[in-house]
Tab-separated table of C-alpha atoms and ligand atoms in Angstrom:
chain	number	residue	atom	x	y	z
A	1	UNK	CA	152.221	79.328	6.800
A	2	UNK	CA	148.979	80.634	5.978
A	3	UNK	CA	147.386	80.879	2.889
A	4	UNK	CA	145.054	83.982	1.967
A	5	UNK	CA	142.323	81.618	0.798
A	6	UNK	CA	142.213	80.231	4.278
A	7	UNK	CA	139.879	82.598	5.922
A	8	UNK	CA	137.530	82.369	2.434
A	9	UNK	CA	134.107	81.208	2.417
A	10	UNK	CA	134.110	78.670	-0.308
A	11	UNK	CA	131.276	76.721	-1.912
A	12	UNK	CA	131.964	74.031	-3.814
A	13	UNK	CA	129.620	73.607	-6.757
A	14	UNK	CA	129.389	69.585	-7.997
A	15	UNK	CA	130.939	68.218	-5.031
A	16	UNK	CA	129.617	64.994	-5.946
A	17	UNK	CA	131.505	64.430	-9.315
A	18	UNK	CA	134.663	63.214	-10.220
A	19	UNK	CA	136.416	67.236	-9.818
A	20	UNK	CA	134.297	68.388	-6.816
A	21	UNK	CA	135.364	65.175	-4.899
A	22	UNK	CA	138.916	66.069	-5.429
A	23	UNK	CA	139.040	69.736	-4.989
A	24	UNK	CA	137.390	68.981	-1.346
A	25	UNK	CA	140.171	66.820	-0.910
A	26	UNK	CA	142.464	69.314	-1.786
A	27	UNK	CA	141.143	72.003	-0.011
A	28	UNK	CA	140.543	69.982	3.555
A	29	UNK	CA	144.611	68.974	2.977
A	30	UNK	CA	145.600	72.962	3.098
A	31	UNK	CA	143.561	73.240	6.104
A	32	UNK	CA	140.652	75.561	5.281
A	33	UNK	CA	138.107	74.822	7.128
A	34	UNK	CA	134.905	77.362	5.279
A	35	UNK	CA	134.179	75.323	2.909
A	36	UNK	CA	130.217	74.269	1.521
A	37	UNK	CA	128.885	71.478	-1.041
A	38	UNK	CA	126.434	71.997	-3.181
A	39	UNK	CA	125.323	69.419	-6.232
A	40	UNK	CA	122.041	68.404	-7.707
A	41	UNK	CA	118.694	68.100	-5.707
A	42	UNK	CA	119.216	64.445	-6.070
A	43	UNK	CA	122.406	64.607	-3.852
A	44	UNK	CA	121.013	67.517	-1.255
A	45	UNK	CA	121.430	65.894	2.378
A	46	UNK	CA	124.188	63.654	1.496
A	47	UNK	CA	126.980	63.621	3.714
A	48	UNK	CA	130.437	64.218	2.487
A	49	UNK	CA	133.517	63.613	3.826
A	50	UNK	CA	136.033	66.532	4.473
A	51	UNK	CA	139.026	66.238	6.660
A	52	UNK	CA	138.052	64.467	10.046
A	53	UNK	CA	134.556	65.385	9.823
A	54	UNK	CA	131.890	65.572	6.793
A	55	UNK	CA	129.599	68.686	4.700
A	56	UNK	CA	125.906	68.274	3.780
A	57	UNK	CA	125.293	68.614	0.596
A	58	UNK	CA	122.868	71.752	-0.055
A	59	UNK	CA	120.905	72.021	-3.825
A	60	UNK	CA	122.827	74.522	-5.979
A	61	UNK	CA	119.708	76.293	-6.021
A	62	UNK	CA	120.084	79.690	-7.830
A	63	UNK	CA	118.873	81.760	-4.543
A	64	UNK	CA	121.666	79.708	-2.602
A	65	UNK	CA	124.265	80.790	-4.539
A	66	UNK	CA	123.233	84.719	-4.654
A	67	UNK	CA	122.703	85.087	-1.298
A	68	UNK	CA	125.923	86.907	-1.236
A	69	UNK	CA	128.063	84.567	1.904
A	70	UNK	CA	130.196	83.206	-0.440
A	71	UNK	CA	133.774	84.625	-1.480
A	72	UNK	CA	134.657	81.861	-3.940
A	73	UNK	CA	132.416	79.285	-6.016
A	74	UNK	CA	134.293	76.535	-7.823
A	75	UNK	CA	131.973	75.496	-10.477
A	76	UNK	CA	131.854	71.646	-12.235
A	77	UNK	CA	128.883	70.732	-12.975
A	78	UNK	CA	128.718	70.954	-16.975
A	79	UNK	CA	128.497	73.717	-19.606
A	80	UNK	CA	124.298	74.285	-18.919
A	81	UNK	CA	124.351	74.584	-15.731
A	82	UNK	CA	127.253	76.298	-15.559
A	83	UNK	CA	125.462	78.406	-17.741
A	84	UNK	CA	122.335	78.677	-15.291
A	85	UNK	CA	124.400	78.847	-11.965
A	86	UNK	CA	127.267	81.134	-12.230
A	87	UNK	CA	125.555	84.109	-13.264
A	88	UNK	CA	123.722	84.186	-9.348
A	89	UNK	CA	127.088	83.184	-7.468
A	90	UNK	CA	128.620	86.224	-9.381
A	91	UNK	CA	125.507	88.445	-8.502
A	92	UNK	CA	125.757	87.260	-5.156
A	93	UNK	CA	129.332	88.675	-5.275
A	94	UNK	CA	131.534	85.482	-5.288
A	95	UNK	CA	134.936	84.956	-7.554
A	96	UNK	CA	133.580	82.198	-9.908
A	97	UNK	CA	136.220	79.798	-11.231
A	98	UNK	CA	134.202	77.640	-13.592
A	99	UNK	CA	135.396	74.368	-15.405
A	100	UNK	CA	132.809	73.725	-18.123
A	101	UNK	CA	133.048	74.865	-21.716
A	102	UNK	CA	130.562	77.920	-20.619
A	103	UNK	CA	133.016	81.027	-20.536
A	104	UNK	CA	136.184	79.846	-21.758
A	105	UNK	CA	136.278	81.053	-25.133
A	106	UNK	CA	133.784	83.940	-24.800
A	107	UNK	CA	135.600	86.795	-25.411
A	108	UNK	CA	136.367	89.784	-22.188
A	109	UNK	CA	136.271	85.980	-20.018
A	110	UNK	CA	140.195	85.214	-19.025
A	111	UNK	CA	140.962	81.480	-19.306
A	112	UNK	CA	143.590	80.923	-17.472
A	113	UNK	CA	147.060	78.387	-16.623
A	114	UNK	CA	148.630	80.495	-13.588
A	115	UNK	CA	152.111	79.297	-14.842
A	116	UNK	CA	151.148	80.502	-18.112
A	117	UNK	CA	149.011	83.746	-18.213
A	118	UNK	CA	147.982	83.757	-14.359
A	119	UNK	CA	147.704	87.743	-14.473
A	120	UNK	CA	144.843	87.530	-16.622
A	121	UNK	CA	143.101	86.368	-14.037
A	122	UNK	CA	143.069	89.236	-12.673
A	123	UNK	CA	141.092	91.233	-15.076
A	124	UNK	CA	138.031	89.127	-13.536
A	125	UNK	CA	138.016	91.445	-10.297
A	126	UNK	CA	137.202	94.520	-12.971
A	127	UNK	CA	133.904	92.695	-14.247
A	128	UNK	CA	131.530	89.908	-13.250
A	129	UNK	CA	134.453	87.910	-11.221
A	130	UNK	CA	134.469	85.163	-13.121
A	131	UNK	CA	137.277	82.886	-14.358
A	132	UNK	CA	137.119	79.957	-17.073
A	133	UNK	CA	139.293	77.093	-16.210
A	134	UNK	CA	140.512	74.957	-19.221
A	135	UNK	CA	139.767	72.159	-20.454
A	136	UNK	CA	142.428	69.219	-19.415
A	137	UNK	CA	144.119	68.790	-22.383
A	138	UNK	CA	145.094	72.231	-23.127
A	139	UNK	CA	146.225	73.118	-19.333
A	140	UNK	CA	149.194	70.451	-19.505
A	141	UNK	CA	149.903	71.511	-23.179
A	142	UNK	CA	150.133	74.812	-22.308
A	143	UNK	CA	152.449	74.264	-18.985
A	144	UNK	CA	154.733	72.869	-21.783
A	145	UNK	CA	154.245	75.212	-24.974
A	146	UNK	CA	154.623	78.262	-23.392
A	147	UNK	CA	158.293	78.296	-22.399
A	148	UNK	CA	159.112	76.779	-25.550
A	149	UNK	CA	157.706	79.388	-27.467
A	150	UNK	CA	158.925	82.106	-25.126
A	151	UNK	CA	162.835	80.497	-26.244
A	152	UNK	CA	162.052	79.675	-29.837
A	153	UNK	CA	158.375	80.873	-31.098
A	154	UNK	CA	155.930	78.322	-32.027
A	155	UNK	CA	155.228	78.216	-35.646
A	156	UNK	CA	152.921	74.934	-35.567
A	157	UNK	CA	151.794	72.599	-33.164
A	158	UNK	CA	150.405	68.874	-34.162
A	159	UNK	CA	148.990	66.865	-31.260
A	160	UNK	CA	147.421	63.428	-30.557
A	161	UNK	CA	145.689	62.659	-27.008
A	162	UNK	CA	145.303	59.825	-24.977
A	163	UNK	CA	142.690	61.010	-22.404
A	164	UNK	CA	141.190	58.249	-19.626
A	165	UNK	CA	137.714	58.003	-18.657
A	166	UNK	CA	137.774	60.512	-15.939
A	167	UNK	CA	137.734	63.395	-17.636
A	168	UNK	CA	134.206	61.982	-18.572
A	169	UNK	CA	133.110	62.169	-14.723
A	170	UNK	CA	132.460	59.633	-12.095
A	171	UNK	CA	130.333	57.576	-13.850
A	172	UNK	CA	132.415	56.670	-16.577
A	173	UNK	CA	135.319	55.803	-14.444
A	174	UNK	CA	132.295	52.696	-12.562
A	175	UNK	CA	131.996	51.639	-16.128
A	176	UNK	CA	135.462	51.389	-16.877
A	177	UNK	CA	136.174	49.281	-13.313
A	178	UNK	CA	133.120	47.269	-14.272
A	179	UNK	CA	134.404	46.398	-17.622
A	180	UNK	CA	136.443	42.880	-18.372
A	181	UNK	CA	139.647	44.078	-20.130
A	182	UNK	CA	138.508	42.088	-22.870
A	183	UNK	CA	135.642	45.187	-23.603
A	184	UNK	CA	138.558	47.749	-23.422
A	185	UNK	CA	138.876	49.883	-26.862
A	186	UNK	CA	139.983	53.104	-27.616
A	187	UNK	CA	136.764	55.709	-29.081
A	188	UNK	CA	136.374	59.045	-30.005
A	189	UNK	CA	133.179	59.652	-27.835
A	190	UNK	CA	133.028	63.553	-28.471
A	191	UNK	CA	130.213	65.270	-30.302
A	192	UNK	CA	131.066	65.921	-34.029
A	193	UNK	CA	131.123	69.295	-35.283
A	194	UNK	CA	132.218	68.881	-39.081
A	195	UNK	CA	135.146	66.940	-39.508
A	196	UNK	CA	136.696	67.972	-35.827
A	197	UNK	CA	135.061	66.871	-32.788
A	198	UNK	CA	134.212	69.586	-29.842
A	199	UNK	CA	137.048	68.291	-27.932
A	200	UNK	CA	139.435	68.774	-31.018
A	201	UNK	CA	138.219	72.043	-31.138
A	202	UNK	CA	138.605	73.044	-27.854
A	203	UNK	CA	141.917	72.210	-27.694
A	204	UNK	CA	142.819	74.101	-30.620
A	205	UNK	CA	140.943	77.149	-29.716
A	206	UNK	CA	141.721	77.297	-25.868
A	207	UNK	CA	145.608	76.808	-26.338
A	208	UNK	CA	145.424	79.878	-28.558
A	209	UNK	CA	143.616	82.020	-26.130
A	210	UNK	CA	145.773	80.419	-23.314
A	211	UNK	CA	148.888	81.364	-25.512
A	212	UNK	CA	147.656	84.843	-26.862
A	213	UNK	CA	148.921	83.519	-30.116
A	214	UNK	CA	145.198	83.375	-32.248
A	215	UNK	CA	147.084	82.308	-35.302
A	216	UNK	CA	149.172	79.679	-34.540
A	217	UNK	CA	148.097	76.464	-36.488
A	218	UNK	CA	146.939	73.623	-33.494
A	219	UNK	CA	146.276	70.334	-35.180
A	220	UNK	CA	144.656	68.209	-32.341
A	221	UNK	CA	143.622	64.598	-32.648
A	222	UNK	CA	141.692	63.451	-29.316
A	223	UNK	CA	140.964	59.810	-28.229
A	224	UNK	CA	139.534	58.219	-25.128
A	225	UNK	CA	142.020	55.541	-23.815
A	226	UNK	CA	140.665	52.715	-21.423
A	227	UNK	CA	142.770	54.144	-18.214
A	228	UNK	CA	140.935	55.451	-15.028
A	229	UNK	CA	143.152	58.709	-14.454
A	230	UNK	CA	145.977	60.662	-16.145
A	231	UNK	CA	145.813	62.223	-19.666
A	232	UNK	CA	148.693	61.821	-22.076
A	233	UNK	CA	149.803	63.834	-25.026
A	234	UNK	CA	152.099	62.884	-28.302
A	235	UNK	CA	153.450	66.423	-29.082
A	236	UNK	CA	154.927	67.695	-32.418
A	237	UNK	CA	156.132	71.340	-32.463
A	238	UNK	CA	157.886	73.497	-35.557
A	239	UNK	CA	159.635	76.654	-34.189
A	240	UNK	CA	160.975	79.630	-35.821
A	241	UNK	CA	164.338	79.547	-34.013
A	242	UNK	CA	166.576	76.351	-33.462
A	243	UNK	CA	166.073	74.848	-30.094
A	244	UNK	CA	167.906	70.997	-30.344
A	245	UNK	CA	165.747	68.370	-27.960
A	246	UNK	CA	168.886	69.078	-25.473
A	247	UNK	CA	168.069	72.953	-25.131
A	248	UNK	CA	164.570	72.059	-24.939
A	249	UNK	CA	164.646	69.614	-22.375
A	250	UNK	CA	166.728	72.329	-20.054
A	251	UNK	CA	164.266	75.298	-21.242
A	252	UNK	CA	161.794	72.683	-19.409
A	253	UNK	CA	163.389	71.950	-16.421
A	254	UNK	CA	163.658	75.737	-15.789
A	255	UNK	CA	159.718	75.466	-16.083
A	256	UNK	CA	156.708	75.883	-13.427
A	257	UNK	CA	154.610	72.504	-12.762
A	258	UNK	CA	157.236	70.587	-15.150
A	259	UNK	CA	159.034	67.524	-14.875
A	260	UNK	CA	161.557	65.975	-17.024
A	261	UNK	CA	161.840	62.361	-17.823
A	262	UNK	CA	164.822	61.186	-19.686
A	263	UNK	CA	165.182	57.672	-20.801
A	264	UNK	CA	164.689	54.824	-19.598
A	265	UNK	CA	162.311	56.786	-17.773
A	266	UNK	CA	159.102	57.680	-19.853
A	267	UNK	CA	156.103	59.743	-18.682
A	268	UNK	CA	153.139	57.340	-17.770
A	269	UNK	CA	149.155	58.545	-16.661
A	270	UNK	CA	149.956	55.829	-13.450
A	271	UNK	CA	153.369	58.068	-12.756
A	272	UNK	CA	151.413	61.412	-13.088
A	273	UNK	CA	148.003	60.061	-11.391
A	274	UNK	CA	148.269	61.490	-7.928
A	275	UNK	CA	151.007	64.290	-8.917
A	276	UNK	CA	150.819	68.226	-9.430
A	277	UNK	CA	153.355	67.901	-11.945
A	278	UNK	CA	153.029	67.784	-15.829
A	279	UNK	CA	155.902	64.900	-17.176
A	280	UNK	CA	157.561	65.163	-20.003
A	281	UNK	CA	159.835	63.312	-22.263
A	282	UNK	CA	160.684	61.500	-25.333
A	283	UNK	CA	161.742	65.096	-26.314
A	284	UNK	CA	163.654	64.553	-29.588
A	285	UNK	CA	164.422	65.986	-33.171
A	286	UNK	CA	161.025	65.792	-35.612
A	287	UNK	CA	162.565	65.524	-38.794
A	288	UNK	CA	159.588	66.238	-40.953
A	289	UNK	CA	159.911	69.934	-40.737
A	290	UNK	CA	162.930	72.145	-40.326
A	291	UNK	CA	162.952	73.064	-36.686
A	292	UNK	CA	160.882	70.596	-35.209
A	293	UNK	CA	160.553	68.572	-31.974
A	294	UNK	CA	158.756	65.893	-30.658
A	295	UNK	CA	158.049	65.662	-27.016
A	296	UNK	CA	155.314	63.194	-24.891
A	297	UNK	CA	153.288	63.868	-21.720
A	298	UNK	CA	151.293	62.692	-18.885
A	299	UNK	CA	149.069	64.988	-16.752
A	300	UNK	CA	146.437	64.227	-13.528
A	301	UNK	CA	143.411	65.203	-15.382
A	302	UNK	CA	141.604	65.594	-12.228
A	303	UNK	CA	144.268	67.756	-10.494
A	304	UNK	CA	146.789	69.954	-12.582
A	305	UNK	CA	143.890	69.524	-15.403
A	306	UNK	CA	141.027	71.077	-13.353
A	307	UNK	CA	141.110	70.759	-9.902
A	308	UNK	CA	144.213	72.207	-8.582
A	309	UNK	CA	144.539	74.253	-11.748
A	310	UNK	CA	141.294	76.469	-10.541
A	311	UNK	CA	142.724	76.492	-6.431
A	312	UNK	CA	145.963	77.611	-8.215
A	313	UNK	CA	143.911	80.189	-9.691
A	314	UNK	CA	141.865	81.466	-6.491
A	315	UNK	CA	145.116	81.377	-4.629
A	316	UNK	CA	146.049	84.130	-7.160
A	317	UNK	CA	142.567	85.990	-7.007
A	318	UNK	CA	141.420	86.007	-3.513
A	319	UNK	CA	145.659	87.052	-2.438
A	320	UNK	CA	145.501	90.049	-4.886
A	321	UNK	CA	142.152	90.739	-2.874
A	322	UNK	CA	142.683	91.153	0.803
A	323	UNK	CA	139.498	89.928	3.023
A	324	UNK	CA	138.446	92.954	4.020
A	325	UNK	CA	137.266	93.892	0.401
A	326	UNK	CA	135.870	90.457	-0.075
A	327	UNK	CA	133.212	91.182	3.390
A	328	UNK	CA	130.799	93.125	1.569
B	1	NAP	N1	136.922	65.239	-15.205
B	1	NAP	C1	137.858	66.035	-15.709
B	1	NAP	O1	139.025	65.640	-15.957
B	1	NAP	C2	137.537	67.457	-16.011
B	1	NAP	C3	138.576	68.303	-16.327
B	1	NAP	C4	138.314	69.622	-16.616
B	1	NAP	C5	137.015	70.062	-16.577
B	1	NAP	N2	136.002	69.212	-16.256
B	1	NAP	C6	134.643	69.754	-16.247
B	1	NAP	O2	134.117	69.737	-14.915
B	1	NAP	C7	132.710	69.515	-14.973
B	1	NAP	C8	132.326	68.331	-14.084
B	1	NAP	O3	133.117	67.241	-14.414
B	1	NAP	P1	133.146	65.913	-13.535
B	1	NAP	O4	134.086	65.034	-14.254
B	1	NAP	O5	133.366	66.193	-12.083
B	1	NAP	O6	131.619	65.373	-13.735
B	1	NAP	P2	130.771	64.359	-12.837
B	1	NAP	O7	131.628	63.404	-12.113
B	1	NAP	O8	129.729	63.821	-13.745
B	1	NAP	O9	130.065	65.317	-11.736
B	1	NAP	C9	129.069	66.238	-12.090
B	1	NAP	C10	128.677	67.067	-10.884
B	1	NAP	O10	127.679	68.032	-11.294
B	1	NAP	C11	126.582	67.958	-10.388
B	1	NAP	N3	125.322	68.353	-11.038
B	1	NAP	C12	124.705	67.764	-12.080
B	1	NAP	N4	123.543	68.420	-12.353
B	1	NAP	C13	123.439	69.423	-11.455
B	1	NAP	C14	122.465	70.430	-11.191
B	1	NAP	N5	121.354	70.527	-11.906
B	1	NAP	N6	122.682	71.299	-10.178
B	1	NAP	C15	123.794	71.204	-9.415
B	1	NAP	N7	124.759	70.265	-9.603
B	1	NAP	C16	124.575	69.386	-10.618
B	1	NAP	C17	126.552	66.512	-9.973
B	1	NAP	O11	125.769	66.414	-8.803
B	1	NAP	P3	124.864	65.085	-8.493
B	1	NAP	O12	125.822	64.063	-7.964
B	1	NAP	O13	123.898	65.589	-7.476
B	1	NAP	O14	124.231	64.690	-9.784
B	1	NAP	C18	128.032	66.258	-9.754
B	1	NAP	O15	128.437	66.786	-8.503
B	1	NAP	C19	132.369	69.355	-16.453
B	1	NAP	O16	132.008	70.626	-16.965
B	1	NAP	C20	133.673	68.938	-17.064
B	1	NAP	O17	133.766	69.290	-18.433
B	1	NAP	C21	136.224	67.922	-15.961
C-alpha cells in the first residue's frame, strides 16, 4: 500500500544523533526512498546507512535548507539551532516537524500527539508550516490521559518519571555502556528554574497544551534512571466522575498506541524498547483522594516519544496535502 509521504522529498535534520539515526531507520523500513541527511559541519561527508545503500551527510547550512527542494524537514538538533534552522527550511517552503523545546509552547505553534489532538496539526499548513513535537515524557502521558479524561475529566494529575539516558542523545547512552554498574545512580541532570527543573516544567506545561486543558494541576517529578532506552512513568490521576481501575483499564484498551498489561505482567522500558506502543498497568484505586487512580508506564523514548511520533505527524500533514500542492 502506498503511503502519501512516499513520493516526499525529506531531509532529515541531525541524522547523526540518537533521533535522526532512528527516524532514518524508520523511514528506509516504509520504503521511501527521497530522503537527505544533514547534521553539523563536523559530520558533512559522512556516510550513513539507509536501507541497502547509504546518504552523505550535507551541513545543515541555512542556504541548504531554503533552497526550496524539500517537502518535509524533521528537525533534532536542540532548541538553538532549532531556533537558527527552521525558520529557512520553512522559508524554503518545507513542513517543519521540530523536536526541541523551540516552538512547542509558543503560542499560534500546534504541539501535537496524532492520537491525541492530531488535527491541530493541521493549522500549520495556514502559517509558517511548522509543527512542535513533544517532549518524551508528555507524548506517552498524553496517549494515556486523554481517553481517561474524555470518560471521566481529569481534575489533577501527579507524576514521577523514570527517563534513561537516551533522551539525553547519543553520547550519553556511550557513557552509560562505558560505565561499571557499580557508577550507576539515579540524578536529576536538568537545568533548575526555581524549585522545578525545565524538564518538570515542560511536562507540566506541554501536557496542558497537548490536552487543551490550561488549568489542570500537573505535578511532575523527573529523574534520569541508569537504562539505555525506554522512559517510564508512575501515574496518579483524580477525576471528576468515578471510573474504578476495571473501567479504566477497558477505556484503555479501546485506546490508539495503548497496551494493557495486567498482572503478573508489568510494563518494563526493555518490553517497550523497540515497540510503537505505550504499556500500561498497575492501574489501581489511589486512595488518597476521592476518585483517584494509579496507573504505570513504559514508552520507546526514541520512537513513540519523538521519532515515530513526528512521521506519525507528517503522515497526517503531507496526506491532507496532495503532491501536487507540495511542487511549488
Ligand atoms: N532523545 C530523545 O528521547 C528525544 C526525545 C524527544 C526530543 N528530543 C530532542 O531531539 C533533539 C536531538 O536529540 P538527540 O537525542 O538525537 O541528540 P544527539 O544524539 O545529541 O544528536 C544531536 C544531533 O544534532 C546535530 N547537530 C548538532 N549541532 C548542529 C549544528 N550546528 N547544525 C546541524 N546539526 C547539528 C548533531 O550532528 P553532529 O553529529 O554533526 O554533531 C546530531 O545529529 C533535541 O532537541 C532533543 O531535545 C530527543
Amino acid at each position: 500500500m502506498s503511503s502519501p509521504l512516499e513520493n516526499a522529498r525529506i531531509g532529515i535534520v541531525g541524522a547523526t544523533g540518537a533521533v535522526g539515526t532512528l527516524t532514518l531507520r524508520l523511514l528506509s523500513e516504509r520504503g521511501f526512498k527521497n530522503v537527505r541527511a544533514f547534521a553539523s559541519s563536523r559530520s558533512a561527508g559522512k556516510e550513513l546507512p539507509f536501507g541497502d545503500g547509504k546518504l552523505v551527510v550535507e551541513e545543515a547550512t541555512p542556504e541548504a535548507l531554503r533552497a526550496g527542494d524539500l517537502d518535509l524537514c524533521l528537525f533534532s538538533v536542540g532548541t538553538s539551532r532549532s531556533e537558527e534552522l527552521v525558520p529557512h527550511a520553512s522559508a524554503g517552503g518545507a513542513i517543519c516537524i521540530d523536536k526541541s523545546s523551540a516552538y512547542r509552547l509558543v503560542d499560534g505553534y500546534p504541539l501535537v500527539v496524532p492520537e491525541v489532538n492530531g488535527a491541530r496539526a493541521l493549522e500549520a499548513l495556514e502559517r509558517d508550516r511548522i509543527i512542535a513535537n513533544p517532549n518524551c515524557c508528555a507524548i506517552p502521558l498524553t496517549t494515556t490521559l486523554k481517553p481517561l479524561h474524555d470518560a471521566a475529566g481529569l481534575k489533577s494529575v501527579h507524576v514521577a518519571t523514570y527517563q534513561s539516558v537516551s533522551g539525553a542523545g547519543a553520547k550519553r547512552m556511550e557513557a552509560l555502556r562505558a560505565e561499571s554498574p557499580a557508577e550507576h545512580n539515579l540524578i536529576m541532570d536538568w537545568t533548575w528554574e526555581g524549585e522545578d527543573s525545565d524538564e518538570e516544567s515542560k511536562l507540566r506545561q506541554e501536557t496542558q497544551k497537548i490536552l487543551e486543558l490550561p488549568e489542570l494541576p500537573v505535578a511532575p517529578t523527573c529523574v534520569r534512571v541508569p537504562v539505555l532506552v525506554g522512559h517510564s512513568e508512575a501515574i496518579w490521576i483524580e477525576l471528576e466522575d468515578d471510573l474504578s481501575p476495571e473501567q479504566a483499564a477497558d477505556v484503555l484498551r479501546g485506546a490508539p498506541s495503548v497496551r494493557v498489561l495486567d498482572l503478573p505482567e508489568f510494563p518494563t522500558p526493555k518490553d517497550a524498547a523497540g515497540g510503537n506502543e505505550v504499556l500500561v498497568g498497575r492501574i489501581r484505586c489511589d486512595p488518597t483522594v476521592a476518585r483517584g487512580l494509579s496507573l504505570y508506564l513504559s514508552c520507546d523514548n526514541l520512537r513513540k516519544g519523538a521519532a515515530l511520533n513526528a512521521l506519525q505527524i507528517a503522515e497526517l500533514v503531507l496526506a491532507a496535502e496532495p503532491a501536487a500542492s507540495r511542487s511549488r
